[in-house]
PDB file of N, CA and C in Angstrom:
ATOM      1  N   MET A   1       0.919  -1.025  -0.234  1.00  0.00           N
ATOM      2  CA  MET A   1      -0.299   0.253  -0.122  1.00  0.00           C
ATOM      3  C   MET A   1       0.879   1.411  -0.010  1.00  0.00           C
ATOM      4  N   THR A   2       0.484   1.998  -0.872  1.00  0.00           N
ATOM      5  CA  THR A   2       1.045   3.634  -0.664  1.00  0.00           C
ATOM      6  C   THR A   2       0.211   4.374  -0.257  1.00  0.00           C
ATOM      7  N   PRO A   3       0.987   5.597   0.401  1.00  0.00           N
ATOM      8  CA  PRO A   3      -0.074   6.329   1.585  1.00  0.00           C
ATOM      9  C   PRO A   3      -0.206   7.540   0.494  1.00  0.00           C
ATOM     10  N   LEU A   4      -1.367   7.770   0.872  1.00  0.00           N
ATOM     11  CA  LEU A   4      -1.075   8.903  -0.314  1.00  0.00           C
ATOM     12  C   LEU A   4      -1.928   9.917   0.500  1.00  0.00           C
ATOM     13  N   HIS A   5      -1.082  11.191   0.851  1.00  0.00           N
ATOM     14  CA  HIS A   5      -1.224  12.640   1.601  1.00  0.00           C
ATOM     15  C   HIS A   5      -1.766  13.603   0.834  1.00  0.00           C
ATOM     16  N   LEU A   6      -3.348  13.976   1.574  1.00  0.00           N
ATOM     17  CA  LEU A   6      -4.412  14.821   0.670  1.00  0.00           C
ATOM     18  C   LEU A   6      -4.743  15.885   1.673  1.00  0.00           C
ATOM     19  N   THR A   7      -4.793  17.113   1.296  1.00  0.00           N
ATOM     20  CA  THR A   7      -4.815  18.292   1.854  1.00  0.00           C
ATOM     21  C   THR A   7      -6.299  19.070   1.694  1.00  0.00           C
ATOM     22  N   ALA A   8      -7.312  19.146   2.455  1.00  0.00           N
ATOM     23  CA  ALA A   8      -8.583  19.662   2.381  1.00  0.00           C
ATOM     24  C   ALA A   8      -8.548  21.018   2.116  1.00  0.00           C
ATOM     25  N   ASP A   9      -9.761  21.316   1.724  1.00  0.00           N
ATOM     26  CA  ASP A   9      -9.648  22.318   0.596  1.00  0.00           C
ATOM     27  C   ASP A   9     -11.035  23.273   1.015  1.00  0.00           C
ATOM     28  N   ARG A  10     -12.211  22.383   2.092  1.00  0.00           N
ATOM     29  CA  ARG A  10     -13.126  22.898   2.101  1.00  0.00           C
ATOM     30  C   ARG A  10     -12.733  22.865   3.973  1.00  0.00           C
ATOM     31  N   ALA A  11     -13.903  23.288   5.017  1.00  0.00           N
ATOM     32  CA  ALA A  11     -13.787  23.498   6.148  1.00  0.00           C
ATOM     33  C   ALA A  11     -15.343  22.302   6.170  1.00  0.00           C
ATOM     34  N   GLY A  12     -15.692  21.594   7.048  1.00  0.00           N
ATOM     35  CA  GLY A  12     -16.814  21.309   7.616  1.00  0.00           C
ATOM     36  C   GLY A  12     -17.707  19.867   6.945  1.00  0.00           C
ATOM     37  N   GLU A  13     -16.459  19.866   5.200  1.00  0.00           N
ATOM     38  CA  GLU A  13     -16.886  18.464   4.680  1.00  0.00           C
ATOM     39  C   GLU A  13     -16.442  17.632   5.723  1.00  0.00           C
ATOM     40  N   ARG A  14     -17.784  15.873   5.461  1.00  0.00           N
ATOM     41  CA  ARG A  14     -17.363  14.789   6.108  1.00  0.00           C
ATOM     42  C   ARG A  14     -16.039  14.057   5.650  1.00  0.00           C
ATOM     43  N   VAL A  15     -15.136  13.433   6.154  1.00  0.00           N
ATOM     44  CA  VAL A  15     -14.402  12.824   5.885  1.00  0.00           C
ATOM     45  C   VAL A  15     -14.704  12.053   4.455  1.00  0.00           C
ATOM     46  N   ASP A  16     -15.397  11.169   4.513  1.00  0.00           N
ATOM     47  CA  ASP A  16     -15.875  10.200   3.566  1.00  0.00           C
ATOM     48  C   ASP A  16     -16.334  10.739   2.701  1.00  0.00           C
ATOM     49  N   GLN A  17     -17.199  12.015   2.712  1.00  0.00           N
ATOM     50  CA  GLN A  17     -17.756  13.141   1.279  1.00  0.00           C
ATOM     51  C   GLN A  17     -16.347  13.645   0.803  1.00  0.00           C
ATOM     52  N   PHE A  18     -15.767  14.341   1.335  1.00  0.00           N
ATOM     53  CA  PHE A  18     -13.837  13.965   0.854  1.00  0.00           C
ATOM     54  C   PHE A  18     -12.884  13.441   0.516  1.00  0.00           C
ATOM     55  N   LEU A  19     -13.010  12.793   0.546  1.00  0.00           N
ATOM     56  CA  LEU A  19     -12.350  11.234  -0.065  1.00  0.00           C
ATOM     57  C   LEU A  19     -13.081  10.796  -1.172  1.00  0.00           C
ATOM     58  N   ALA A  20     -14.815  10.535  -0.990  1.00  0.00           N
ATOM     59  CA  ALA A  20     -15.267  10.282  -2.475  1.00  0.00           C
ATOM     60  C   ALA A  20     -15.163  11.653  -3.451  1.00  0.00           C
ATOM     61  N   ARG A  21     -15.232  12.203  -2.768  1.00  0.00           N
ATOM     62  CA  ARG A  21     -15.122  13.414  -3.986  1.00  0.00           C
ATOM     63  C   ARG A  21     -13.390  13.817  -4.811  1.00  0.00           C
ATOM     64  N   THR A  22     -12.719  14.214  -3.570  1.00  0.00           N
ATOM     65  CA  THR A  22     -11.075  14.046  -4.402  1.00  0.00           C
ATOM     66  C   THR A  22     -10.638  13.145  -5.062  1.00  0.00           C
ATOM     67  N   LEU A  23     -11.229  11.759  -4.598  1.00  0.00           N
ATOM     68  CA  LEU A  23     -10.244  10.324  -5.696  1.00  0.00           C
ATOM     69  C   LEU A  23     -11.399   9.666  -6.115  1.00  0.00           C
ATOM     70  N   PRO A  24     -11.504   9.853  -7.373  1.00  0.00           N
ATOM     71  CA  PRO A  24     -12.480   9.670  -8.192  1.00  0.00           C
ATOM     72  C   PRO A  24     -12.674   8.159  -8.078  1.00  0.00           C
ATOM     73  N   GLU A  25     -11.624   7.226  -7.713  1.00  0.00           N
ATOM     74  CA  GLU A  25     -11.779   5.791  -7.887  1.00  0.00           C
ATOM     75  C   GLU A  25     -12.708   5.459  -7.023  1.00  0.00           C
ATOM     76  N   LEU A  26     -13.345   6.607  -5.736  1.00  0.00           N
ATOM     77  CA  LEU A  26     -13.606   6.201  -4.859  1.00  0.00           C
ATOM     78  C   LEU A  26     -15.219   6.204  -4.302  1.00  0.00           C
ATOM     79  N   THR A  27     -15.633   5.126  -4.323  1.00  0.00           N
ATOM     80  CA  THR A  27     -17.067   5.710  -3.954  1.00  0.00           C
ATOM     81  C   THR A  27     -17.355   6.431  -2.340  1.00  0.00           C
ATOM     82  N   ARG A  28     -18.437   6.672  -2.228  1.00  0.00           N
ATOM     83  CA  ARG A  28     -18.712   7.516  -0.950  1.00  0.00           C
ATOM     84  C   ARG A  28     -18.313   5.918  -0.256  1.00  0.00           C
ATOM     85  N   SER A  29     -18.663   5.205  -0.316  1.00  0.00           N
ATOM     86  CA  SER A  29     -19.171   3.247   0.281  1.00  0.00           C
ATOM     87  C   SER A  29     -17.858   3.029   0.628  1.00  0.00           C
ATOM     88  N   ALA A  30     -16.953   2.877  -0.507  1.00  0.00           N
ATOM     89  CA  ALA A  30     -15.836   2.547  -0.659  1.00  0.00           C
ATOM     90  C   ALA A  30     -15.021   3.009   0.746  1.00  0.00           C
ATOM     91  N   ALA A  31     -15.271   4.631   0.395  1.00  0.00           N
ATOM     92  CA  ALA A  31     -13.965   5.196   1.551  1.00  0.00           C
ATOM     93  C   ALA A  31     -14.596   5.389   2.697  1.00  0.00           C
ATOM     94  N   GLN A  32     -15.678   5.160   3.368  1.00  0.00           N
ATOM     95  CA  GLN A  32     -16.268   4.221   4.697  1.00  0.00           C
ATOM     96  C   GLN A  32     -15.896   3.611   4.786  1.00  0.00           C
ATOM     97  N   ARG A  33     -15.278   2.480   4.455  1.00  0.00           N
ATOM     98  CA  ARG A  33     -15.003   1.103   4.322  1.00  0.00           C
ATOM     99  C   ARG A  33     -13.795   1.111   4.995  1.00  0.00           C
ATOM    100  N   LEU A  34     -12.900   1.906   4.089  1.00  0.00           N
ATOM    101  CA  LEU A  34     -11.262   2.453   4.199  1.00  0.00           C
ATOM    102  C   LEU A  34     -11.603   3.326   5.711  1.00  0.00           C
ATOM    103  N   LEU A  35     -12.404   3.865   6.191  1.00  0.00           N
ATOM    104  CA  LEU A  35     -12.538   4.691   7.722  1.00  0.00           C
ATOM    105  C   LEU A  35     -12.430   3.723   8.922  1.00  0.00           C
ATOM    106  N   GLU A  36     -13.834   2.784   8.606  1.00  0.00           N
ATOM    107  CA  GLU A  36     -13.803   1.829   8.909  1.00  0.00           C
ATOM    108  C   GLU A  36     -12.362   0.863   9.469  1.00  0.00           C
ATOM    109  N   ARG A  37     -11.589   0.836   8.355  1.00  0.00           N
ATOM    110  CA  ARG A  37     -10.291  -0.138   8.765  1.00  0.00           C
ATOM    111  C   ARG A  37      -9.468   0.810   9.240  1.00  0.00           C
ATOM    112  N   GLY A  38      -9.618   1.531   9.863  1.00  0.00           N
ATOM    113  CA  GLY A  38      -8.474   2.621  10.078  1.00  0.00           C
ATOM    114  C   GLY A  38      -7.733   2.947   9.103  1.00  0.00           C
ATOM    115  N   ALA A  39      -7.810   2.833   7.998  1.00  0.00           N
ATOM    116  CA  ALA A  39      -6.587   3.175   7.148  1.00  0.00           C
ATOM    117  C   ALA A  39      -6.760   4.956   6.404  1.00  0.00           C
ATOM    118  N   VAL A  40      -7.164   5.600   7.196  1.00  0.00           N
ATOM    119  CA  VAL A  40      -7.126   7.227   6.756  1.00  0.00           C
ATOM    120  C   VAL A  40      -6.946   7.912   8.221  1.00  0.00           C
ATOM    121  N   THR A  41      -5.848   8.125   8.322  1.00  0.00           N
ATOM    122  CA  THR A  41      -5.364   9.221   9.241  1.00  0.00           C
ATOM    123  C   THR A  41      -6.192  11.109   9.200  1.00  0.00           C
ATOM    124  N   LEU A  42      -6.428  11.451   9.976  1.00  0.00           N
ATOM    125  CA  LEU A  42      -6.587  12.870  10.192  1.00  0.00           C
ATOM    126  C   LEU A  42      -6.245  13.668  11.387  1.00  0.00           C
ATOM    127  N   ARG A  43      -5.670  14.599  10.993  1.00  0.00           N
ATOM    128  CA  ARG A  43      -4.561  15.080  12.902  1.00  0.00           C
ATOM    129  C   ARG A  43      -3.562  13.869  13.085  1.00  0.00           C
ATOM    130  N   GLY A  44      -2.910  13.129  12.893  1.00  0.00           N
ATOM    131  CA  GLY A  44      -2.459  11.979  13.459  1.00  0.00           C
ATOM    132  C   GLY A  44      -3.343  10.675  15.088  1.00  0.00           C
ATOM    133  N   ARG A  45      -4.021  10.906  14.254  1.00  0.00           N
ATOM    134  CA  ARG A  45      -5.779  10.598  14.536  1.00  0.00           C
ATOM    135  C   ARG A  45      -6.306   8.971  13.384  1.00  0.00           C
ATOM    136  N   ALA A  46      -6.928   8.042  13.657  1.00  0.00           N
ATOM    137  CA  ALA A  46      -8.097   7.264  12.748  1.00  0.00           C
ATOM    138  C   ALA A  46      -9.087   8.135  12.876  1.00  0.00           C
ATOM    139  N   ALA A  47      -9.098   8.497  11.138  1.00  0.00           N
ATOM    140  CA  ALA A  47     -10.401   9.309  10.585  1.00  0.00           C
ATOM    141  C   ALA A  47     -11.901   8.427  11.422  1.00  0.00           C
ATOM    142  N   LYS A  48     -12.891   9.602  11.657  1.00  0.00           N
ATOM    143  CA  LYS A  48     -13.606   8.537  11.678  1.00  0.00           C
ATOM    144  C   LYS A  48     -14.605   9.232  10.196  1.00  0.00           C
ATOM    145  N   LYS A  49     -16.248   8.632   9.934  1.00  0.00           N
ATOM    146  CA  LYS A  49     -16.545   8.484   8.375  1.00  0.00           C
ATOM    147  C   LYS A  49     -17.269  10.389   8.835  1.00  0.00           C
ATOM    148  N   ASN A  50     -17.854  10.382   9.835  1.00  0.00           N
ATOM    149  CA  ASN A  50     -18.584  11.718  10.459  1.00  0.00           C
ATOM    150  C   ASN A  50     -17.719  13.291  10.213  1.00  0.00           C
ATOM    151  N   ASP A  51     -16.227  12.372  11.359  1.00  0.00           N
ATOM    152  CA  ASP A  51     -15.142  14.306  11.455  1.00  0.00           C
ATOM    153  C   ASP A  51     -15.674  14.813  10.130  1.00  0.00           C
ATOM    154  N   LYS A  52     -15.383  16.086  10.437  1.00  0.00           N
ATOM    155  CA  LYS A  52     -15.308  17.279  10.012  1.00  0.00           C
ATOM    156  C   LYS A  52     -13.629  17.655   9.073  1.00  0.00           C
ATOM    157  N   THR A  53     -13.313  18.183   8.313  1.00  0.00           N
ATOM    158  CA  THR A  53     -12.656  18.617   7.505  1.00  0.00           C
ATOM    159  C   THR A  53     -12.157  20.056   8.265  1.00  0.00           C
ATOM    160  N   ARG A  54     -10.868  20.674   8.641  1.00  0.00           N
ATOM    161  CA  ARG A  54     -10.898  21.774   8.755  1.00  0.00           C
ATOM    162  C   ARG A  54     -10.057  22.173   7.181  1.00  0.00           C
ATOM    163  N   LEU A  55      -9.920  23.522   7.025  1.00  0.00           N
ATOM    164  CA  LEU A  55      -9.283  24.106   5.712  1.00  0.00           C
ATOM    165  C   LEU A  55      -7.921  23.900   6.149  1.00  0.00           C
ATOM    166  N   GLY A  56      -7.211  23.169   5.429  1.00  0.00           N
ATOM    167  CA  GLY A  56      -5.808  22.878   5.143  1.00  0.00           C
ATOM    168  C   GLY A  56      -5.310  21.907   6.008  1.00  0.00           C
ATOM    169  N   ASP A  57      -6.235  20.595   6.400  1.00  0.00           N
ATOM    170  CA  ASP A  57      -6.249  19.860   7.135  1.00  0.00           C
ATOM    171  C   ASP A  57      -5.389  18.249   5.901  1.00  0.00           C
ATOM    172  N   SER A  58      -4.486  17.942   6.636  1.00  0.00           N
ATOM    173  CA  SER A  58      -3.481  16.941   6.173  1.00  0.00           C
ATOM    174  C   SER A  58      -4.174  15.258   6.199  1.00  0.00           C
ATOM    175  N   LEU A  59      -4.659  14.781   5.515  1.00  0.00           N
ATOM    176  CA  LEU A  59      -5.156  13.391   5.885  1.00  0.00           C
ATOM    177  C   LEU A  59      -3.828  12.361   4.912  1.00  0.00           C
ATOM    178  N   THR A  60      -4.028  11.303   5.556  1.00  0.00           N
ATOM    179  CA  THR A  60      -2.908  10.098   4.891  1.00  0.00           C
ATOM    180  C   THR A  60      -4.412   8.834   4.775  1.00  0.00           C
ATOM    181  N   VAL A  61      -4.026   8.525   3.583  1.00  0.00           N
ATOM    182  CA  VAL A  61      -5.178   7.787   2.642  1.00  0.00           C
ATOM    183  C   VAL A  61      -3.930   6.260   2.556  1.00  0.00           C
ATOM    184  N   CYS A  62      -4.213   5.468   2.912  1.00  0.00           N
ATOM    185  CA  CYS A  62      -3.841   3.847   2.590  1.00  0.00           C
ATOM    186  C   CYS A  62      -4.921   3.281   1.491  1.00  0.00           C
ATOM    187  N   LEU A  63      -4.678   3.463   0.714  1.00  0.00           N
ATOM    188  CA  LEU A  63      -5.260   2.719  -0.479  1.00  0.00           C
ATOM    189  C   LEU A  63      -4.986   0.869  -0.958  1.00  0.00           C
ATOM    190  N   PRO A  64      -6.077   0.401  -0.384  1.00  0.00           N
ATOM    191  CA  PRO A  64      -5.271  -1.321  -1.053  1.00  0.00           C
ATOM    192  C   PRO A  64      -4.584  -1.411  -2.547  1.00  0.00           C
ATOM    193  N   GLU A  65      -4.082  -2.348  -3.010  1.00  0.00           N
ATOM    194  CA  GLU A  65      -3.718  -2.447  -3.993  1.00  0.00           C
ATOM    195  C   GLU A  65      -4.522  -3.029  -5.111  1.00  0.00           C
ATOM    196  N   PRO A  66      -4.510  -2.879  -6.015  1.00  0.00           N
ATOM    197  CA  PRO A  66      -6.133  -2.826  -7.269  1.00  0.00           C
ATOM    198  C   PRO A  66      -5.963  -4.846  -7.453  1.00  0.00           C
TER     199      PRO A  66
END
């Protein structure tokens, strides 16, 4: 798995929505599954699907190999 480092460009957006919008290969439900597995970190901790982004937040996503 290669980690992706993303920066939030909107404040107040749910993390699952941000991932689905930013990564076109992910549906929102696929983003939620990644969050449930702990494959996404936000502000240094595992993110939850209903966490809200802050402008400039750094997210790290570990996508599974295709």
